[in-house]
XYZ file of N, CA and C in Angstrom:
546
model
N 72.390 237.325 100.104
C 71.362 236.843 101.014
C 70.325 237.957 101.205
N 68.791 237.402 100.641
C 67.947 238.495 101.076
C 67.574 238.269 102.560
N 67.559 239.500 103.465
C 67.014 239.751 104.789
C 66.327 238.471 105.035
N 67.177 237.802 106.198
C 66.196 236.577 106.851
C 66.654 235.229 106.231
N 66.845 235.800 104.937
C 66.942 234.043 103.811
C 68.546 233.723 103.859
N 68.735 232.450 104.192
C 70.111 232.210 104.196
C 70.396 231.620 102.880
N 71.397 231.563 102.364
C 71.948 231.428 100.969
C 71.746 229.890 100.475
N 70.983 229.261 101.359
C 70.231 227.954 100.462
C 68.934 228.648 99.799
N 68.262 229.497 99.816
C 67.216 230.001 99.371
C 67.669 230.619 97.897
N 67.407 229.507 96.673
C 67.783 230.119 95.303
C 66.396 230.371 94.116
N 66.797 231.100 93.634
C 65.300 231.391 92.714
C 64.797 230.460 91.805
N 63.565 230.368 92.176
C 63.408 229.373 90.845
C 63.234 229.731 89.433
N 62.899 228.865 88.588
C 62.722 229.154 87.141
C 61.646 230.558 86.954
N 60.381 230.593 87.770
C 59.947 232.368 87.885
C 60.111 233.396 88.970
N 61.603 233.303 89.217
C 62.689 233.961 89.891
C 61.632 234.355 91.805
N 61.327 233.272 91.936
C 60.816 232.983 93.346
C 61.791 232.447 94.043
N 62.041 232.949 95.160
C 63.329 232.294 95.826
C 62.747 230.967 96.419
N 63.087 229.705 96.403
C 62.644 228.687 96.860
C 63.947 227.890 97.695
N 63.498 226.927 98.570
C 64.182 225.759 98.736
C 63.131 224.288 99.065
N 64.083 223.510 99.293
C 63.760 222.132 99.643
C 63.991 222.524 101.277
N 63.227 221.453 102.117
C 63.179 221.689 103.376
C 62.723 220.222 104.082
N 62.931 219.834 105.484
C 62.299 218.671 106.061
C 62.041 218.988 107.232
N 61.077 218.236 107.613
C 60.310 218.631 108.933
C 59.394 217.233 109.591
N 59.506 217.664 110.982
C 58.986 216.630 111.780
C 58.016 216.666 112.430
N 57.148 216.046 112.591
C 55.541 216.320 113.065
C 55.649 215.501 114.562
N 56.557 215.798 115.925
C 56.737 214.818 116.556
C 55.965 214.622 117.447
N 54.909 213.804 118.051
C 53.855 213.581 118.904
C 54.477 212.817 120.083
N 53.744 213.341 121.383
C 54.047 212.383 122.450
C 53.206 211.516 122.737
N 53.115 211.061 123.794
C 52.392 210.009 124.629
C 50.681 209.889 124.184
N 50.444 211.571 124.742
C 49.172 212.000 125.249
C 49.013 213.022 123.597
N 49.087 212.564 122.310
C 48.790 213.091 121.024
C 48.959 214.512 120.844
N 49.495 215.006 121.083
C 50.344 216.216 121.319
C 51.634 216.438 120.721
N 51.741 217.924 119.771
C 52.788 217.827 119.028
C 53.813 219.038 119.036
N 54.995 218.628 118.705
C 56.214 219.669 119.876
C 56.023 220.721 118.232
N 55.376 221.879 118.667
C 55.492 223.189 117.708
C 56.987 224.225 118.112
N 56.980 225.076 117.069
C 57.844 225.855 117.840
C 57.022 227.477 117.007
N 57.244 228.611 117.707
C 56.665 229.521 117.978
C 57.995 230.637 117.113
N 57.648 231.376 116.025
C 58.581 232.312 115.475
C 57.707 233.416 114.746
N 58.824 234.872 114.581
C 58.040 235.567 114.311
C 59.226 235.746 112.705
N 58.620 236.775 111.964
C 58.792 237.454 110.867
C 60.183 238.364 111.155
N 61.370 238.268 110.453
C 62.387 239.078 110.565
C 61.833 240.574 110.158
N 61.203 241.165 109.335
C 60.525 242.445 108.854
C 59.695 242.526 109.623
N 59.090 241.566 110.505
C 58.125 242.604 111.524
C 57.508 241.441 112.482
N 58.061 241.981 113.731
C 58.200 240.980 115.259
C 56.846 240.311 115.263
N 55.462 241.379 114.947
C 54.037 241.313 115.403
C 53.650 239.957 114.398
N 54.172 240.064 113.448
C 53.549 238.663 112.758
C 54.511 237.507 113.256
N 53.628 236.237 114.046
C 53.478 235.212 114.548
C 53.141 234.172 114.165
N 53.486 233.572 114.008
C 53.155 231.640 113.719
C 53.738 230.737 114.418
N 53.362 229.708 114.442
C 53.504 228.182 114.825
C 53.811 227.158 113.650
N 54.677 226.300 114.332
C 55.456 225.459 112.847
C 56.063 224.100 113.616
N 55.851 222.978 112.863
C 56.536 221.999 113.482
C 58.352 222.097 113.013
N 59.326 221.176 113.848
C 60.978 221.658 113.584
C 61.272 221.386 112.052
N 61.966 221.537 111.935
C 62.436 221.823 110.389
C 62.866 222.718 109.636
N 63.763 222.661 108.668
C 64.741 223.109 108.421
C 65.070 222.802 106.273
N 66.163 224.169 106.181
C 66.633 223.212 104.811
C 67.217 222.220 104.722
N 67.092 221.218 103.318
C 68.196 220.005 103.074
C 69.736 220.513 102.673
N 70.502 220.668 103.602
C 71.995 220.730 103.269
C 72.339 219.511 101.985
N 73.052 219.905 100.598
C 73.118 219.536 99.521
C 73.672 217.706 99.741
N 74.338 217.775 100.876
C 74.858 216.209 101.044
C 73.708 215.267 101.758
N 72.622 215.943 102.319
C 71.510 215.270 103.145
C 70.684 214.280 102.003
N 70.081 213.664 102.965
C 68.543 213.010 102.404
C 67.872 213.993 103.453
N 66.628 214.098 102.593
C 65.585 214.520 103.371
C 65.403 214.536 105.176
N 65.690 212.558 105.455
C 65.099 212.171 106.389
C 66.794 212.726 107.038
N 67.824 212.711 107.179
C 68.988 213.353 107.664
C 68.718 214.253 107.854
N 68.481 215.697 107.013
C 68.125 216.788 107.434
C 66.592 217.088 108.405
N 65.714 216.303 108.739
C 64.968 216.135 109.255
C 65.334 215.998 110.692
N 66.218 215.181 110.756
C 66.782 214.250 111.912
C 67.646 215.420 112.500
N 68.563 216.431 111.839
C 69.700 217.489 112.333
C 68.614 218.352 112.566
N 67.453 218.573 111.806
C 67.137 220.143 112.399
C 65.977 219.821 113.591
N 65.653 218.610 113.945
C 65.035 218.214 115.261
C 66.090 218.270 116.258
N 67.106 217.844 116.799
C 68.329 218.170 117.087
C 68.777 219.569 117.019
N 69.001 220.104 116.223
C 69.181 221.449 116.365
C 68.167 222.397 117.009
N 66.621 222.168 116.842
C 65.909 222.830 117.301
C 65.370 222.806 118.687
N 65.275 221.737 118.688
C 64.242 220.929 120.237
C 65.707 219.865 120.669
N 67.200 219.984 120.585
C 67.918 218.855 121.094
C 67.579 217.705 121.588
N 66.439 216.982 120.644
C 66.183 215.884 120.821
C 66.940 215.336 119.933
N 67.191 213.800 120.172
C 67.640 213.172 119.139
C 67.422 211.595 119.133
N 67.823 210.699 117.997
C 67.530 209.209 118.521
C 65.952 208.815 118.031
N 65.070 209.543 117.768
C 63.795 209.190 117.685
C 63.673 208.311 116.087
N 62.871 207.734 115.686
C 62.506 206.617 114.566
C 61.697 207.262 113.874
N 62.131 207.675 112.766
C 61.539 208.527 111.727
C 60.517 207.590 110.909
N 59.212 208.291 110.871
C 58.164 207.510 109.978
C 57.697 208.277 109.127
N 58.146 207.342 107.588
C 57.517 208.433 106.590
C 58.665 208.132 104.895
N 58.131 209.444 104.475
C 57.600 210.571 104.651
C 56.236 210.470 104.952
N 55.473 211.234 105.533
C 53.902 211.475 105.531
C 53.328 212.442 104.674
N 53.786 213.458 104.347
C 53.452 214.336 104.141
C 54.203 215.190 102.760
N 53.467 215.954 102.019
C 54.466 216.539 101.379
C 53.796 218.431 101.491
N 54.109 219.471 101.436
C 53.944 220.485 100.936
C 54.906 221.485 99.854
N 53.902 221.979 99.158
C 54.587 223.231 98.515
C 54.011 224.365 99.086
N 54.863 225.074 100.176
C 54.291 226.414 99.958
C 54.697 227.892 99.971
N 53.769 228.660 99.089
C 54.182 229.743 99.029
C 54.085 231.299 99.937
N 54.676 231.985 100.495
C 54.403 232.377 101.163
C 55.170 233.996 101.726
N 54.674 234.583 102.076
C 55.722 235.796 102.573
C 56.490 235.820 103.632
N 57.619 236.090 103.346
C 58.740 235.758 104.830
C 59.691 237.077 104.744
N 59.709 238.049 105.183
C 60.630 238.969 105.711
C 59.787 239.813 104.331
N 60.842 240.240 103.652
C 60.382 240.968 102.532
C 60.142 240.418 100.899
N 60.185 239.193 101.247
C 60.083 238.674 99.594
C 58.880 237.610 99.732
N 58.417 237.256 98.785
C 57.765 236.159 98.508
C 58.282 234.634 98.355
N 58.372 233.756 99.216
C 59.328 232.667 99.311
C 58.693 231.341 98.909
N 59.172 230.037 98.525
C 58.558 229.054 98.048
C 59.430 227.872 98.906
N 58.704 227.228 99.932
C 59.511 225.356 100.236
C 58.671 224.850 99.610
N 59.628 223.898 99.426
C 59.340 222.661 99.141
C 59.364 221.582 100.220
N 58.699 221.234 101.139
C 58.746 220.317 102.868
C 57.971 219.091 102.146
N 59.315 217.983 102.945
C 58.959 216.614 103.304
C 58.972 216.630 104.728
N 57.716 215.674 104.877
C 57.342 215.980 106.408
C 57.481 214.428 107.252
N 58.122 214.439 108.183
C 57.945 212.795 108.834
C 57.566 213.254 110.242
N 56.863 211.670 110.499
C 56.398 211.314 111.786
C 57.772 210.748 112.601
N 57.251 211.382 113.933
C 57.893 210.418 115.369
C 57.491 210.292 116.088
N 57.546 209.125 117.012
C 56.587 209.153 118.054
C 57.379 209.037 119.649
N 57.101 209.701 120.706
C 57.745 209.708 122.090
C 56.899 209.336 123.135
N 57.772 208.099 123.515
C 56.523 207.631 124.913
C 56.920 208.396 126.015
N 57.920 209.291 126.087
C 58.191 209.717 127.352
C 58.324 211.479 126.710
N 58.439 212.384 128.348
C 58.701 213.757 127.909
C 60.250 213.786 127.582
N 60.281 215.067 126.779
C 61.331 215.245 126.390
C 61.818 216.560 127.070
N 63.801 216.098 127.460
C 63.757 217.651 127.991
C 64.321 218.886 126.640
N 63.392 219.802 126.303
C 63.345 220.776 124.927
C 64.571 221.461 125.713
N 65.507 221.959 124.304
C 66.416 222.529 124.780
C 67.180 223.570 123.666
N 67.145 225.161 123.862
C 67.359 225.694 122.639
C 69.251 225.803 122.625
N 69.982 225.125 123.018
C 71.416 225.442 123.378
C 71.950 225.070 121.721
N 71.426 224.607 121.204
C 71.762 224.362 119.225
C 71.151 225.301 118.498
N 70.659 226.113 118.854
C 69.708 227.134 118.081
C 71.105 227.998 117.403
N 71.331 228.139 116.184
C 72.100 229.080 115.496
C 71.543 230.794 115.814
N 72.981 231.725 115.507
C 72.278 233.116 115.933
C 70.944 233.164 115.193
N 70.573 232.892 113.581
C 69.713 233.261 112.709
C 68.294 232.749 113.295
N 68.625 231.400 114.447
C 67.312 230.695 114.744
C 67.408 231.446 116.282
N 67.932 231.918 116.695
C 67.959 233.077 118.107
C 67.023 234.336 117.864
N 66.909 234.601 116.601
C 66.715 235.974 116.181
C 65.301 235.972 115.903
N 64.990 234.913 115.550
C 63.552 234.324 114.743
C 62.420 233.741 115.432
N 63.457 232.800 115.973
C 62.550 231.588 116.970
C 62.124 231.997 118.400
N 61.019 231.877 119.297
C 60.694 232.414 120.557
C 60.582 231.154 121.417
N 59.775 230.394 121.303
C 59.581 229.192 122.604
C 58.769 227.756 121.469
N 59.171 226.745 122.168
C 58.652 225.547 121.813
C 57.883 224.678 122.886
N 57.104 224.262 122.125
C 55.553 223.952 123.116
C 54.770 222.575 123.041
N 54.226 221.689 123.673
C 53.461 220.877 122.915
C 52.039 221.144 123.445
N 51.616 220.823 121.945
C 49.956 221.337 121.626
C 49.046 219.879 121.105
N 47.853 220.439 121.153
C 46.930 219.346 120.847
C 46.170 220.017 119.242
N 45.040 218.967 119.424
C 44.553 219.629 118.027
C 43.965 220.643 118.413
N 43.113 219.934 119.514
C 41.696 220.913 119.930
C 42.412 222.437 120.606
N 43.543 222.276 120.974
C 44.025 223.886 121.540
C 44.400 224.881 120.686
N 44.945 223.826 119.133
C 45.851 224.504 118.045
C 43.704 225.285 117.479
N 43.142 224.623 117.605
C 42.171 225.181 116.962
C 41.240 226.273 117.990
N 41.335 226.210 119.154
C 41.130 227.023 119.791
C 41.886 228.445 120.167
N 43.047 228.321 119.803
C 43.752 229.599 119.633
C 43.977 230.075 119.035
N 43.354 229.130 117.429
C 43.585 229.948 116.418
C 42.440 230.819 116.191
N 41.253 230.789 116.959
C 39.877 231.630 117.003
C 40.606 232.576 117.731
N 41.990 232.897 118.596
C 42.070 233.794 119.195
C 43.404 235.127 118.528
N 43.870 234.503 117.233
C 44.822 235.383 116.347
C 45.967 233.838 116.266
N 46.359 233.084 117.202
C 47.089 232.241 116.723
C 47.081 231.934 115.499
N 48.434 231.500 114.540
C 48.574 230.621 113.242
C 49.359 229.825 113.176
N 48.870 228.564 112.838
C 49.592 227.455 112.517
C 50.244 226.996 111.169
N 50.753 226.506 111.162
C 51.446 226.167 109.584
C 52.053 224.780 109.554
N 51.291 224.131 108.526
C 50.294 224.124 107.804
C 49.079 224.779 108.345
N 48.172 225.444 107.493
C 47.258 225.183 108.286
C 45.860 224.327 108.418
N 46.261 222.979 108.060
C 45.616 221.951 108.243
C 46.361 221.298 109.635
N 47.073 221.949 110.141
C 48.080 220.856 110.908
C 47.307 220.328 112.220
N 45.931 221.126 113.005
C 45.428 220.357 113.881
C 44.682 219.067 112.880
N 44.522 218.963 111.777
C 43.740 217.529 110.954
C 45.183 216.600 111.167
N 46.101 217.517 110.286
C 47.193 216.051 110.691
C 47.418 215.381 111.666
N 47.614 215.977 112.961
C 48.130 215.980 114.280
C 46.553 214.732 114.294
N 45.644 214.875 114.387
C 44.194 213.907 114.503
C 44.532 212.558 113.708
N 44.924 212.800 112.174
C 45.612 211.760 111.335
C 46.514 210.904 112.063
N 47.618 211.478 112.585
C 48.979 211.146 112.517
C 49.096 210.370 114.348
N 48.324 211.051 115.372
C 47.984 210.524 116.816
C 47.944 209.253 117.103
N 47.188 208.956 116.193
C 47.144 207.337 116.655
C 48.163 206.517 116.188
N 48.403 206.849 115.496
C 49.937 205.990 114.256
C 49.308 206.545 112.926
N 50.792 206.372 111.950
C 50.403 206.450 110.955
C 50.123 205.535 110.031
N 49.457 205.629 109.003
C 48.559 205.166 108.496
C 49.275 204.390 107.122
N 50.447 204.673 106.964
C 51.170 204.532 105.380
C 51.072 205.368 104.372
N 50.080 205.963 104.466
C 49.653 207.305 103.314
C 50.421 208.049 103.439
N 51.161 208.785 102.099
C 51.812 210.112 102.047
C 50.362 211.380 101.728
N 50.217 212.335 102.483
C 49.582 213.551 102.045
C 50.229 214.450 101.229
N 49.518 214.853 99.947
C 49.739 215.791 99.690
C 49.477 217.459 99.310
N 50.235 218.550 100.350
C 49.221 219.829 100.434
C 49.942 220.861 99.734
N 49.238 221.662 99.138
C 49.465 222.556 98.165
C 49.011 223.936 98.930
N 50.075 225.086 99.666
C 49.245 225.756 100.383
C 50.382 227.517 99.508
N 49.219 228.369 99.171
C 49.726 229.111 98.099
C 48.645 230.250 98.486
N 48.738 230.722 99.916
C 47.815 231.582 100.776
C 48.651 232.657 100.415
N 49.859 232.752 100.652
C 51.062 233.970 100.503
C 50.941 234.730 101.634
N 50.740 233.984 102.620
C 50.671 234.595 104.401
C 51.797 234.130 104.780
N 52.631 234.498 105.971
C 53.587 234.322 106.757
C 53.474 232.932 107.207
N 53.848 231.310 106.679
C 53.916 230.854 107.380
C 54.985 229.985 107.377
N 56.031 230.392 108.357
C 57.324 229.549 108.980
C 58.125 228.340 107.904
C-alpha cells in the first residue's frame, strides 16, 4: 500500500495506480449539495471539496458501492439512486503518487434535512476527511475565488444541471489537471 492508497488502488497498464470508484451528487430541497471537505495525507494545507464516494468493492455494482459509501460517509441511507449521470476519468495527485479513478456518478434527491453523521467513517476516512456541508452553486463558486477547490471542477455546472431533476443524460468528463482532487 502506497501512503494514503488502500490496496484497491492497482496500476494500470502505464503503471499509474488507478481504481474504479462511485459517487453521489446528493441535493436537497433548496438545490444544495452534501460535499465533504478532505485534505492530502502528504500535506494537511492542500484542501478540497468532493461529493461521497468511494471504491467499487470487487462484489459491488457501481450503484451498491455508491449506496455503502453514502452510508458510510454522511450515514444516510434509503435514498433512490438516479443514474448514472455522470462519468469521470481523473487523473490526479494524491499523497505522493500520481493516481487515476475511474467515478460513476449518481443523483439523489432529499425533500427533507438530513441528520450527517461521521460515526461510519473508517480510521483511513478519520485521518483524511474534516467536515461535511451543504453548498450551492453560487457559494461553491464564490469560494472558490477565495482558495476553495472543488472536484470536479465543473461541479457548481452540475449541481445547476442536476437541481432541478435530472435530465436522462449521462455526462461525460475527462479531468487530467494532475491537482489534488479527492
Amino acid at each position: 500500500m502506497t501512503l494514503g492508497l488502500s490496496a484497491e488502488w492497482q496500476p494500470d497498464s502505464d503503471g499509474i495506480l488507478s481504481r474504479c470508484a462511485a459517487r453521489v451528487i446528493l441535493i436537497n430541497q433548496n438545490g444544495r449539495a452534501l460535499l465533504i471537505r478532505g485534505h492530502d495525507f502528504a500535506d494537511s494545507t492542500k484542501t478540497w471539496w468532493f461529493t461521497p464516494g468511494g471504491g467499487i468493492l470487487p462484489e459491488e455494482t457501481p450503484a451498491d458501492a455508491a449506496r455503502r459509501e453514502l452510508a458510510e460517509e454522511t450515514g444516510i441511507e434509503g435514498v433512490e439512486l438516479n443514474g448514472p449521470v455522470m462519468r469521470r476519468n481523473g487523473l490526479f495527485n494524491f499523497t505522493t503518487v500520481q493516481a487515476r479513478q475511474y467515478e460513476t456518478y449518481y443523483v439523489a434527491y432529499m425533500s427533507q434535512t438530513a441528520d450527517i453523521t461521521a460515526a461510519h467513517w473508517s480510521l483511513r476516512e478519520r485521518q483524511l476527511l474534516e467536515r461535511v456541508e451543504w453548498w450551492s452553486a453560487t457559494e461553491m463558486r464564490r469560494a472558490a475565488t477565495t482558495g476553495e477547490r472543488f472536484f470536479p471542477g465543473v461541479l457548481p455546472e452540475v449541481i445547476e444541471w442536476l437541481a432541478p431533476g435530472w435530465d436522462g443524460q449521462v455526462r461525460e468528463i475527462c479531468d487530467t489537471s494532475g491537482e489534488n482532487v479527492g
